[in-house]
Amino acid sequence: MPKIRTPATIPPRSLSIKQASAYWGVSPNTFKKLVRLGLAPAPLKLPGLDRNIYDRLALDAAMSSLAARAG
């Protein structure tokens, strides 16, 4: 199946673990730890999809919450 590319002007809504961790500026292992600690949102497990995806808007909301708590 060919890979579908989104135009650069449309930001992706769903991200892989590598993309999500890069979006937050940390390594994938650190990002997984943040998920385990409840500081980053857990991935979406969609039926029929063989990988986990992370919702960019949920990542933004979690980061905003962390920033607000940090002052």
Coordinates of C-alpha atoms in Angstrom, one line a residue:
M1 CA 0.0 0.0 0.0
P2 CA 1.5 3.4 -0.9
K3 CA 2.2 5.8 1.8
I4 CA 0.0 8.9 1.8
R5 CA 1.8 12.2 2.3
T6 CA 0.0 15.2 3.8
P7 CA 0.8 18.5 2.3
A8 CA 3.3 20.5 4.4
T9 CA 0.6 23.2 4.9
I10 CA -1.6 20.7 6.8
P11 CA 0.0 19.5 10.1
P12 CA -0.6 15.9 11.0
R13 CA -3.1 15.2 13.8
S14 CA -1.7 11.7 14.6
L15 CA 1.9 11.1 15.4
S16 CA 4.1 8.0 15.7
I17 CA 6.1 7.6 18.9
K18 CA 9.2 9.0 17.2
Q19 CA 7.2 12.0 16.0
A20 CA 5.5 12.6 19.3
S21 CA 8.8 12.4 21.3
A22 CA 10.4 14.8 18.8
Y23 CA 7.4 17.1 19.1
W24 CA 8.1 17.2 22.9
G25 CA 11.8 17.5 22.4
V26 CA 12.7 14.2 24.2
S27 CA 13.9 10.8 23.2
P28 CA 11.3 8.0 22.5
N29 CA 12.4 6.2 25.7
T30 CA 11.9 9.4 27.8
F31 CA 8.6 10.0 26.2
K32 CA 7.5 6.5 27.1
K33 CA 8.5 7.1 30.7
L34 CA 6.5 10.4 30.7
V35 CA 3.4 8.4 29.5
R36 CA 4.0 5.8 32.2
L37 CA 4.1 8.6 34.8
G38 CA 0.9 10.1 33.4
L39 CA 2.6 13.3 32.3
A40 CA 2.1 12.6 28.6
P41 CA -1.1 11.2 27.1
A42 CA -1.2 7.5 26.3
P43 CA -1.4 6.5 22.7
L44 CA -4.6 5.8 20.9
K45 CA -5.1 2.1 20.2
L46 CA -7.4 2.0 17.1
P47 CA -8.9 -1.3 16.0
G48 CA -7.3 -2.6 12.8
L49 CA -4.3 -0.3 13.2
D50 CA -1.1 -2.2 13.9
R51 CA 0.6 0.7 15.7
N52 CA -0.1 3.2 18.4
I53 CA -0.7 6.8 17.5
Y54 CA -0.5 9.9 19.5
D55 CA -3.0 12.8 19.2
R56 CA -1.2 16.0 18.6
L57 CA -3.9 18.1 20.2
A58 CA -3.8 15.9 23.3
L59 CA 0.0 16.4 23.4
D60 CA -0.5 20.1 23.2
A61 CA -3.1 20.1 26.0
A62 CA -0.8 18.0 28.3
M63 CA 2.2 20.2 27.6
S64 CA 0.1 23.3 28.4
S65 CA -1.1 21.8 31.6
L66 CA 2.5 20.9 32.6
A67 CA 3.7 24.4 31.8
A68 CA 0.9 26.0 33.8
R69 CA 1.8 23.8 36.8
A70 CA 5.4 24.7 36.5
G71 CA 4.6 28.4 36.6

